Amino acid sequence: MRTQVVIIGAGPAGLMLGKLLELSGIDNIILERRSAEYVLGRIRAGVLEQGAIDLLDAAGVGARMHREGLMHTGVELSFDGELHRIDFGDRKVMVYGQTEVTRDLMEARGAQTIYGAEDVAVYDCNDDRARVAYRHEGAAHEIECDFIAGCDGFHGVSRATVQPSDITTYERVYPFGWLGVLVEQPPVADELVYAHHERGFALCSMRSRTRSRYYVQVPITEKVEDWSDDRFWDELRARLNPDTAAALKTGPSIEKSIAPLRSFVAEPLRHGRLFLAGDAAHIVPPTGAKGLNLAMHDVKTLAEALTGFYRQGSEAGIDGYSERALKRIWLAERFSWWMTSLLHTFPETGTFGRRIQRAEFDYLTHSEVAQRSFAENYCGLSD
Ligand code: APR
Ligand code: PHB
């Protein structure tokens, strides 16, 4: 089999890249290890920056997002029970679940996606033709291609294919995770509420006007089976300001899980004919809601580069992909690390660390300049 671009991974990055390449007339095949149902079953954040909103529209898949998404022009920040709203000014974000973005991209897919592709392996990335081998329904297959896009997430095969001497990684693993609960109840507030409390971080988010998503910071050693719904709701209330806690509408959890937090970047993002994009290239702590938005920016940059190669025979885009994507990646890593450092408890930083967090919160909530900077980073930096 032969195609121009093989995309490994049918998450948001792989599906969006596939759609953009389709629109540019570039043949591509997506190889996805899991089933479509499994991919859709993943519960992920869904706060879309303007850039991601525009990209969904450009890919022709934005209609349902505009119909069902919730437009937000600010967030609430709470520090030890004190609540402040940060207004985004003329900026905004769209709350629209990543599962729905993935579903819309799946439905719009015109080219081939092979679900259940096992043992995907990458060969000859540095020759004039790359090869990808995989097994499907018991049979071995091989695809020859010009380029491979590694959109296979943090634990994928693409980045692991690269010789360790050819790649540099930067990482910070946080000593805590997020215990998340999905509940069929209206959100506690019209906008997201990010809370810092001496007991730990909490977040009140949503998926729609009838389905809410809540998180509390827990030690990474915690086990989800040790957290009954009642224990979760009590802990969440304890970390929120009194009015928000009193307004909380609880109910039986329809999903409950603990996710670790890490900051991670791999450099460079190009290795011969292999390009890394999305979680295969970087991870951000979810505090700044940057994961999906960064993945969208990566694949927009890569699609433009590959279009320039096939349409004008120009290699400038593919040569510059890594540097251009990394500029945005590191700015998002910085903001996500800063927001995580502000809102979570870090016992190892002691009483001085907590007073610095208080000072940071006071500066942010009383400085218009600081709030404009927050809005610029949270709603998405311009390209
Ligand atoms: N072969 C084929 N497919 C693979 C392999 C493999 N060896 N390894 C992983 N995959 C698939 C996974 O099953 C998954 O569907 O690659 C896909 C990667 O998708 P994501 O993990 O969602 O990553 P990405 O598309 O980059 O989206 C980033 O998702 O994880 C969130 O917070 C993150 O919001 C961000 C977004
Ligand atoms: C979510 O709704 O899951 C969510 C929202 C904002 C974040 C992280 C997660 O910063």
CSV table of C-alpha atoms and ligand atoms in Angstrom, one decimal:
chain,number,residue,atom,x,y,z
A,1,MET,CA,0.0,0.0,0.0
A,2,ARG,CA,1.2,3.6,-0.6
A,3,THR,CA,0.1,7.0,0.5
A,4,GLN,CA,1.6,10.5,0.9
A,5,VAL,CA,1.2,10.8,4.7
A,6,VAL,CA,0.7,8.2,7.3
A,7,ILE,CA,-0.8,9.6,10.6
A,8,ILE,CA,-0.4,7.4,13.7
A,9,GLY,CA,-3.2,8.1,16.2
A,10,ALA,CA,-6.9,9.1,15.7
A,11,GLY,CA,-7.2,11.4,18.6
A,12,PRO,CA,-7.9,15.1,18.1
A,13,ALA,CA,-4.4,15.8,16.7
A,14,GLY,CA,-4.4,12.9,14.2
A,15,LEU,CA,-8.0,13.5,13.1
A,16,MET,CA,-7.6,17.2,12.6
A,17,LEU,CA,-4.4,16.8,10.7
A,18,GLY,CA,-6.1,14.2,8.5
A,19,LYS,CA,-8.9,16.6,7.7
A,20,LEU,CA,-6.6,19.5,6.9
A,21,LEU,CA,-4.5,17.3,4.6
A,22,GLU,CA,-7.7,16.0,2.9
A,23,LEU,CA,-8.8,19.6,2.3
A,24,SER,CA,-5.4,20.2,0.7
A,25,GLY,CA,-5.7,17.2,-1.5
A,26,ILE,CA,-3.0,15.3,0.3
A,27,ASP,CA,-3.6,11.5,0.5
A,28,ASN,CA,-3.4,10.3,4.1
A,29,ILE,CA,-4.2,7.2,6.1
A,30,ILE,CA,-4.7,7.2,9.9
A,31,LEU,CA,-3.6,4.1,11.9
A,32,GLU,CA,-5.3,3.9,15.3
A,33,ARG,CA,-4.6,1.2,17.8
A,34,ARG,CA,-8.0,1.4,19.6
A,35,SER,CA,-11.6,1.2,18.4
A,36,ALA,CA,-13.5,4.4,17.5
A,37,GLU,CA,-15.8,3.7,20.5
A,38,TYR,CA,-12.8,3.5,22.8
A,39,VAL,CA,-11.4,6.8,21.6
A,40,LEU,CA,-14.8,8.4,22.1
A,41,GLY,CA,-15.0,7.0,25.6
A,42,ARG,CA,-12.1,9.1,26.8
A,43,ILE,CA,-13.1,11.9,29.2
A,44,ARG,CA,-11.0,15.0,28.4
A,45,ALA,CA,-11.0,18.7,29.0
A,46,GLY,CA,-12.8,20.9,26.5
A,47,VAL,CA,-11.9,24.6,26.7
A,48,LEU,CA,-11.2,25.8,23.1
A,49,GLU,CA,-9.1,28.9,22.4
A,50,GLN,CA,-10.0,31.2,19.5
A,51,GLY,CA,-7.3,29.5,17.4
A,52,ALA,CA,-8.9,26.1,17.9
A,53,ILE,CA,-12.4,27.5,17.2
A,54,ASP,CA,-11.2,29.0,14.0
A,55,LEU,CA,-9.4,25.8,13.0
A,56,LEU,CA,-12.5,23.7,13.5
A,57,ASP,CA,-14.4,26.2,11.3
A,58,ALA,CA,-11.7,26.1,8.7
A,59,ALA,CA,-11.8,22.3,8.7
A,60,GLY,CA,-15.6,22.5,8.1
A,61,VAL,CA,-16.5,20.8,11.4
A,62,GLY,CA,-17.4,23.8,13.6
A,63,ALA,CA,-21.2,23.8,13.2
A,64,ARG,CA,-22.2,21.7,16.2
A,65,MET,CA,-19.6,23.5,18.4
A,66,HIS,CA,-21.3,26.8,17.6
A,67,ARG,CA,-24.7,25.3,18.3
A,68,GLU,CA,-23.9,23.4,21.5
A,69,GLY,CA,-20.7,25.0,22.8
A,70,LEU,CA,-20.8,27.5,25.7
A,71,MET,CA,-19.0,30.8,25.1
A,72,HIS,CA,-17.2,32.1,28.2
A,73,THR,CA,-15.8,35.6,28.7
A,74,GLY,CA,-14.2,35.1,32.1
A,75,VAL,CA,-13.3,32.7,34.9
A,76,GLU,CA,-13.7,32.8,38.7
A,77,LEU,CA,-10.6,32.4,40.8
A,78,SER,CA,-10.9,31.6,44.5
A,79,PHE,CA,-8.1,31.7,47.1
A,80,ASP,CA,-8.9,30.4,50.6
A,81,GLY,CA,-12.6,31.1,50.0
A,82,GLU,CA,-12.2,34.6,48.5
A,83,LEU,CA,-13.7,34.8,45.0
A,84,HIS,CA,-12.6,37.0,42.2
A,85,ARG,CA,-13.8,37.1,38.5
A,86,ILE,CA,-11.1,37.6,35.8
A,87,ASP,CA,-12.8,39.2,32.8
A,88,PHE,CA,-11.3,38.2,29.4
A,89,GLY,CA,-12.0,41.6,27.9
A,90,ASP,CA,-12.6,41.3,24.2
A,91,ARG,CA,-11.4,37.6,24.3
A,92,LYS,CA,-13.4,34.5,24.8
A,93,VAL,CA,-13.1,30.7,25.1
A,94,MET,CA,-15.6,28.0,24.0
A,95,VAL,CA,-16.4,25.2,26.4
A,96,TYR,CA,-17.1,22.2,24.2
A,97,GLY,CA,-15.9,18.7,25.3
A,98,GLN,CA,-12.9,17.1,23.6
A,99,THR,CA,-15.0,14.0,23.0
A,100,GLU,CA,-17.4,16.1,20.9
A,101,VAL,CA,-14.5,17.6,18.9
A,102,THR,CA,-13.2,14.1,18.3
A,103,ARG,CA,-16.7,12.9,17.3
A,104,ASP,CA,-17.2,15.8,14.9
A,105,LEU,CA,-13.8,15.1,13.3
A,106,MET,CA,-14.5,11.4,13.0
A,107,GLU,CA,-17.8,12.1,11.3
A,108,ALA,CA,-16.2,14.5,8.8
A,109,ARG,CA,-13.3,12.1,8.0
A,110,GLY,CA,-13.3,11.3,4.2
A,111,ALA,CA,-10.1,9.4,4.0
A,112,GLN,CA,-9.2,6.0,5.5
A,113,THR,CA,-8.8,5.4,9.2
A,114,ILE,CA,-7.8,1.9,10.2
A,115,TYR,CA,-9.0,1.3,13.8
A,116,GLY,CA,-7.6,-1.7,15.6
A,117,ALA,CA,-4.2,-1.3,14.0
A,118,GLU,CA,-1.8,-3.3,16.1
A,119,ASP,CA,2.0,-3.4,16.4
A,120,VAL,CA,2.4,-0.2,14.4
A,121,ALA,CA,6.1,0.2,13.6
A,122,VAL,CA,8.0,3.0,11.9
A,123,TYR,CA,10.9,2.3,9.5
A,124,ASP,CA,13.3,4.3,7.2
A,125,CYS,CA,12.4,7.7,8.4
A,126,ASN,CA,15.7,9.0,7.2
A,127,ASP,CA,15.6,7.5,3.7
A,128,ASP,CA,13.8,8.9,0.6
A,129,ARG,CA,10.7,6.8,1.4
A,130,ALA,CA,9.4,6.0,4.9
A,131,ARG,CA,7.6,2.8,5.8
A,132,VAL,CA,5.0,1.9,8.4
A,133,ALA,CA,4.1,-1.7,9.3
A,134,TYR,CA,1.1,-2.8,11.3
A,135,ARG,CA,-1.1,-5.8,11.9
A,136,HIS,CA,-4.9,-5.7,11.4
A,137,GLU,CA,-7.3,-8.5,12.0
A,138,GLY,CA,-4.5,-10.9,12.1
A,139,ALA,CA,-2.8,-9.9,8.8
A,140,ALA,CA,0.4,-8.0,8.4
A,141,HIS,CA,0.4,-4.8,6.3
A,142,GLU,CA,3.0,-2.2,5.2
A,143,ILE,CA,2.5,1.3,3.9
A,144,GLU,CA,5.1,3.2,2.0
A,145,CYS,CA,4.8,7.0,2.4
A,146,ASP,CA,6.5,10.3,2.0
A,147,PHE,CA,6.0,11.4,5.6
A,148,ILE,CA,4.8,10.1,9.0
A,149,ALA,CA,2.9,12.2,11.5
A,150,GLY,CA,3.3,10.9,15.1
A,151,CYS,CA,0.0,11.9,16.7
A,152,ASP,CA,-0.1,8.9,19.0
A,153,GLY,CA,0.0,10.6,22.3
A,154,PHE,CA,2.4,10.5,25.2
A,155,HIS,CA,2.6,6.7,25.3
A,156,GLY,CA,2.7,6.2,21.5
A,157,VAL,CA,5.3,4.5,19.3
A,158,SER,CA,6.4,7.5,17.3
A,159,ARG,CA,8.6,9.3,19.8
A,160,ALA,CA,9.9,6.0,21.0
A,161,THR,CA,11.1,5.3,17.5
A,162,VAL,CA,13.6,8.1,17.7
A,163,GLN,CA,17.2,7.3,18.8
A,164,PRO,CA,17.7,8.6,22.3
A,165,SER,CA,20.8,10.5,21.2
A,166,ASP,CA,18.6,12.4,18.6
A,167,ILE,CA,16.0,13.7,21.0
A,168,THR,CA,16.1,15.9,24.1
A,169,THR,CA,13.2,15.8,26.7
A,170,TYR,CA,12.3,18.3,29.4
A,171,GLU,CA,10.0,17.1,32.1
A,172,ARG,CA,8.5,18.0,35.5
A,173,VAL,CA,6.3,15.4,37.2
A,174,TYR,CA,4.0,17.0,39.9
A,175,PRO,CA,3.6,15.2,43.2
A,176,PHE,CA,-0.1,15.1,42.9
A,177,GLY,CA,-3.0,14.3,40.5
A,178,TRP,CA,-6.5,15.4,39.7
A,179,LEU,CA,-9.4,13.3,41.0
A,180,GLY,CA,-12.1,14.1,38.5
A,181,VAL,CA,-15.9,13.4,38.6
A,182,LEU,CA,-18.5,13.7,35.9
A,183,VAL,CA,-22.1,14.2,37.1
A,184,GLU,CA,-25.4,14.7,35.3
A,185,GLN,CA,-26.2,18.0,37.2
A,186,PRO,CA,-26.2,21.6,36.1
A,187,PRO,CA,-22.9,23.4,36.6
A,188,VAL,CA,-22.5,25.2,39.9
A,189,ALA,CA,-21.7,28.5,38.1
A,190,ASP,CA,-22.0,30.0,34.7
A,191,GLU,CA,-18.2,30.1,34.3
A,192,LEU,CA,-15.4,27.9,35.5
A,193,VAL,CA,-14.2,28.2,39.1
A,194,TYR,CA,-10.6,27.5,39.8
A,195,ALA,CA,-10.0,27.3,43.6
A,196,HIS,CA,-6.8,27.4,45.7
A,197,HIS,CA,-7.3,26.2,49.3
A,198,GLU,CA,-4.9,25.0,52.0
A,199,ARG,CA,-6.5,21.6,51.6
A,200,GLY,CA,-5.7,21.6,47.9
A,201,PHE,CA,-6.8,22.8,44.4
A,202,ALA,CA,-10.3,22.3,43.1
A,203,LEU,CA,-12.0,23.1,39.8
A,204,CYS,CA,-15.6,23.4,38.9
A,205,SER,CA,-16.1,22.9,35.1
A,206,MET,CA,-18.8,21.7,32.8
A,207,ARG,CA,-19.7,19.8,29.6
A,208,SER,CA,-23.1,21.4,29.0
A,209,ARG,CA,-25.9,23.1,30.9
A,210,THR,CA,-26.9,19.8,32.4
A,211,ARG,CA,-23.6,17.9,32.8
A,212,SER,CA,-20.7,19.1,35.1
A,213,ARG,CA,-17.1,18.2,35.6
A,214,TYR,CA,-15.3,18.6,39.0
A,215,TYR,CA,-11.8,18.0,40.2
A,216,VAL,CA,-9.8,18.0,43.4
A,217,GLN,CA,-6.1,17.8,43.8
A,218,VAL,CA,-5.0,14.5,45.5
A,219,PRO,CA,-1.6,13.0,46.3
A,220,ILE,CA,-0.5,10.8,43.4
A,221,THR,CA,-0.6,7.8,45.7
A,222,GLU,CA,-4.4,8.1,46.1
A,223,LYS,CA,-6.6,5.3,44.7
A,224,VAL,CA,-9.9,6.2,43.1
A,225,GLU,CA,-11.6,3.3,44.8
A,226,ASP,CA,-10.9,5.0,48.2
A,227,TRP,CA,-13.1,8.0,47.1
A,228,SER,CA,-16.8,7.5,47.5
A,229,ASP,CA,-19.0,10.1,45.9
A,230,ASP,CA,-19.9,11.5,49.3
A,231,ARG,CA,-16.2,11.9,50.2
A,232,PHE,CA,-15.6,13.7,47.0
A,233,TRP,CA,-18.4,16.1,47.4
A,234,ASP,CA,-17.5,16.9,51.0
A,235,GLU,CA,-13.9,17.5,50.0
A,236,LEU,CA,-14.9,19.7,47.0
A,237,ARG,CA,-17.2,21.8,49.2
A,238,ALA,CA,-14.5,22.2,51.8
A,239,ARG,CA,-12.2,23.8,49.2
A,240,LEU,CA,-14.7,26.2,47.6
A,241,ASN,CA,-15.9,29.6,48.7
A,242,PRO,CA,-19.0,29.3,50.9
A,243,ASP,CA,-21.5,30.6,48.3
A,244,THR,CA,-20.2,28.3,45.5
A,245,ALA,CA,-20.2,25.3,48.0
A,246,ALA,CA,-23.8,26.0,49.0
A,247,ALA,CA,-24.9,26.2,45.3
A,248,LEU,CA,-23.2,22.9,44.4
A,249,LYS,CA,-25.7,20.4,42.9
A,250,THR,CA,-24.3,16.9,43.5
A,251,GLY,CA,-25.4,13.4,42.3
A,252,PRO,CA,-24.1,10.0,41.5
A,253,SER,CA,-20.8,10.1,39.5
A,254,ILE,CA,-21.0,8.8,36.0
A,255,GLU,CA,-17.3,8.8,35.7
A,256,LYS,CA,-14.5,9.0,38.3
A,257,SER,CA,-10.8,8.9,37.7
A,258,ILE,CA,-7.4,10.2,38.8
A,259,ALA,CA,-5.0,11.7,36.3
A,260,PRO,CA,-1.3,12.5,37.0
A,261,LEU,CA,0.1,15.9,36.2
A,262,ARG,CA,3.3,16.5,34.3
A,263,SER,CA,5.0,19.1,32.1
A,264,PHE,CA,6.9,17.5,29.2
A,265,VAL,CA,8.4,18.6,25.9
A,266,ALA,CA,10.4,16.6,23.4
A,267,GLU,CA,12.8,18.4,21.0
A,268,PRO,CA,13.1,18.6,18.1
A,269,LEU,CA,9.7,17.6,16.6
A,270,ARG,CA,11.1,16.5,13.2
A,271,HIS,CA,13.2,13.4,12.7
A,272,GLY,CA,13.8,12.9,9.0
A,273,ARG,CA,10.3,12.1,7.5
A,274,LEU,CA,8.7,11.7,11.0
A,275,PHE,CA,7.0,14.7,12.6
A,276,LEU,CA,5.7,14.7,16.2
A,277,ALA,CA,2.5,16.6,17.1
A,278,GLY,CA,0.1,16.8,20.0
A,279,ASP,CA,0.7,14.8,23.2
A,280,ALA,CA,3.3,12.8,21.3
A,281,ALA,CA,5.4,15.9,21.4
A,282,HIS,CA,4.4,17.6,24.7
A,283,ILE,CA,2.2,17.3,27.8
A,284,VAL,CA,0.9,20.2,29.9
A,285,PRO,CA,-0.8,20.0,33.3
A,286,PRO,CA,-4.5,20.5,32.6
A,287,THR,CA,-4.7,23.6,34.8
A,288,GLY,CA,-4.4,26.0,31.9
A,289,ALA,CA,-6.6,23.9,29.6
A,290,LYS,CA,-3.9,24.0,26.9
A,291,GLY,CA,-3.5,20.3,25.8
A,292,LEU,CA,-6.1,20.2,23.1
A,293,ASN,CA,-5.4,23.8,21.9
A,294,LEU,CA,-1.7,23.1,21.6
A,295,ALA,CA,-2.4,19.9,19.6
A,296,MET,CA,-4.6,22.0,17.3
A,297,HIS,CA,-1.8,24.6,16.8
A,298,ASP,CA,0.8,21.8,16.1
A,299,VAL,CA,-1.3,20.2,13.3
A,300,LYS,CA,-2.3,23.5,11.8
A,301,THR,CA,1.4,24.3,11.5
A,302,LEU,CA,2.3,20.8,10.2
A,303,ALA,CA,-0.6,20.8,7.6
A,304,GLU,CA,0.5,24.2,6.3
A,305,ALA,CA,4.1,22.9,6.0
A,306,LEU,CA,3.1,19.7,4.1
A,307,THR,CA,0.7,21.7,1.9
A,308,GLY,CA,3.7,24.0,1.0
A,309,PHE,CA,5.8,20.9,0.2
A,310,TYR,CA,3.2,19.2,-2.1
A,311,ARG,CA,1.8,22.4,-3.7
A,312,GLN,CA,4.9,24.6,-4.2
A,313,GLY,CA,7.7,22.0,-3.7
A,314,SER,CA,8.9,24.2,-0.9
A,315,GLU,CA,10.7,22.5,2.0
A,316,ALA,CA,10.7,25.8,4.1
A,317,GLY,CA,7.6,24.8,6.0
A,318,ILE,CA,8.7,21.3,6.9
A,319,ASP,CA,12.2,22.5,7.8
A,320,GLY,CA,10.7,25.2,10.1
A,321,TYR,CA,7.9,23.1,11.6
A,322,SER,CA,9.7,22.1,14.8
A,323,GLU,CA,11.0,25.6,15.6
A,324,ARG,CA,7.7,27.2,14.9
A,325,ALA,CA,5.6,24.7,16.9
A,326,LEU,CA,8.0,24.8,19.8
A,327,LYS,CA,7.8,28.6,20.2
A,328,ARG,CA,4.0,28.2,21.0
A,329,ILE,CA,4.5,25.0,23.0
A,330,TRP,CA,6.9,26.6,25.4
A,331,LEU,CA,4.7,29.6,25.9
A,332,ALA,CA,1.8,27.2,26.8
A,333,GLU,CA,4.1,25.2,29.0
A,334,ARG,CA,5.1,28.4,30.9
A,335,PHE,CA,1.5,29.5,31.4
A,336,SER,CA,0.3,26.0,32.4
A,337,TRP,CA,3.2,25.6,34.9
A,338,TRP,CA,2.5,29.1,36.3
A,339,MET,CA,-1.2,28.5,36.8
A,340,THR,CA,-0.5,25.1,38.3
A,341,SER,CA,2.1,26.7,40.7
A,342,LEU,CA,-0.4,29.4,41.7
A,343,LEU,CA,-3.4,27.2,42.4
A,344,HIS,CA,-2.1,23.9,43.9
A,345,THR,CA,-0.7,23.3,47.3
A,346,PHE,CA,3.1,22.5,47.4
A,347,PRO,CA,3.9,21.5,51.1
A,348,GLU,CA,7.6,21.4,50.2
A,349,THR,CA,7.6,25.2,49.6
A,350,GLY,CA,6.5,25.8,53.2
A,351,THR,CA,4.8,28.9,54.6
A,352,PHE,CA,7.0,31.2,52.5
A,353,GLY,CA,5.7,29.4,49.4
A,354,ARG,CA,2.1,29.9,50.4
A,355,ARG,CA,2.6,33.6,51.1
A,356,ILE,CA,4.1,34.0,47.7
A,357,GLN,CA,1.0,32.3,46.2
A,358,ARG,CA,-1.2,34.7,48.1
A,359,ALA,CA,0.9,37.7,46.8
A,360,GLU,CA,0.6,36.3,43.3
A,361,PHE,CA,-3.2,36.0,43.7
A,362,ASP,CA,-3.5,39.5,45.1
A,363,TYR,CA,-1.4,41.0,42.3
A,364,LEU,CA,-3.5,39.1,39.6
A,365,THR,CA,-6.8,40.0,41.1
A,366,HIS,CA,-6.0,43.7,41.6
A,367,SER,CA,-3.9,44.5,38.5
A,368,GLU,CA,-5.7,45.2,35.2
A,369,VAL,CA,-2.4,44.6,33.4
A,370,ALA,CA,-2.0,41.2,35.1
A,371,GLN,CA,-5.6,40.3,34.2
A,372,ARG,CA,-5.1,41.2,30.6
A,373,SER,CA,-2.0,39.0,30.5
A,374,PHE,CA,-3.9,36.2,32.1
A,375,ALA,CA,-6.7,36.6,29.5
A,376,GLU,CA,-4.2,36.7,26.6
A,377,ASN,CA,-2.6,33.4,27.8
A,378,TYR,CA,-5.8,31.6,28.8
A,379,CYS,CA,-7.8,32.5,25.7
A,380,GLY,CA,-4.9,31.8,23.4
A,381,LEU,CA,-1.9,33.8,22.2
A,382,SER,CA,-2.0,35.1,18.6
A,383,ASP,CA,0.0,33.2,16.1
B,1,APR,N1,-0.4,2.8,17.3
B,1,APR,C1,-1.6,3.4,16.9
B,1,APR,N2,-2.3,4.3,17.7
B,1,APR,C2,-1.8,4.7,18.9
B,1,APR,C3,-0.6,4.1,19.4
B,1,APR,C4,0.1,3.2,18.6
B,1,APR,N3,1.2,2.6,19.0
B,1,APR,N4,-0.3,4.6,20.6
B,1,APR,C5,-1.3,5.5,20.8
B,1,APR,N5,-2.2,5.5,19.8
B,1,APR,C6,-3.4,6.3,19.7
B,1,APR,C7,-4.2,6.4,21.0
B,1,APR,O1,-5.1,5.3,21.1
B,1,APR,C8,-5.0,7.7,20.8
B,1,APR,O2,-6.3,7.5,20.2
B,1,APR,O3,-3.1,7.7,19.4
B,1,APR,C9,-4.1,8.5,19.9
B,1,APR,C10,-3.5,9.7,20.6
B,1,APR,O4,-4.5,10.6,21.0
B,1,APR,P1,-4.4,11.5,22.3
B,1,APR,O5,-3.8,10.8,23.4
B,1,APR,O6,-5.8,12.1,22.5
B,1,APR,O7,-3.4,12.7,21.8
B,1,APR,P2,-3.6,13.9,20.8
B,1,APR,O8,-4.4,13.5,19.6
B,1,APR,O9,-2.3,14.5,20.7
B,1,APR,O10,-4.6,14.9,21.6
B,1,APR,C11,-4.1,15.7,22.6
B,1,APR,O11,-5.7,14.8,24.1
B,1,APR,O12,-4.7,13.7,25.8
B,1,APR,C12,-5.4,14.8,25.5
B,1,APR,O13,-4.8,16.6,27.0
B,1,APR,C13,-4.6,16.0,25.7
B,1,APR,O14,-6.2,17.5,25.1
B,1,APR,C14,-5.0,16.9,24.7
B,1,APR,C15,-5.3,16.0,23.5
B,2,PHB,C1,-12.5,20.2,32.1
B,2,PHB,O1,-13.7,20.7,31.9
B,2,PHB,O2,-12.3,19.0,32.1
B,2,PHB,C2,-11.4,21.2,32.4
B,2,PHB,C3,-11.6,22.6,32.2
B,2,PHB,C4,-10.6,23.5,32.5
B,2,PHB,C5,-9.3,23.0,32.8
B,2,PHB,C6,-9.1,21.6,32.9
B,2,PHB,C7,-10.1,20.7,32.7
B,2,PHB,O3,-8.3,23.9,33.1
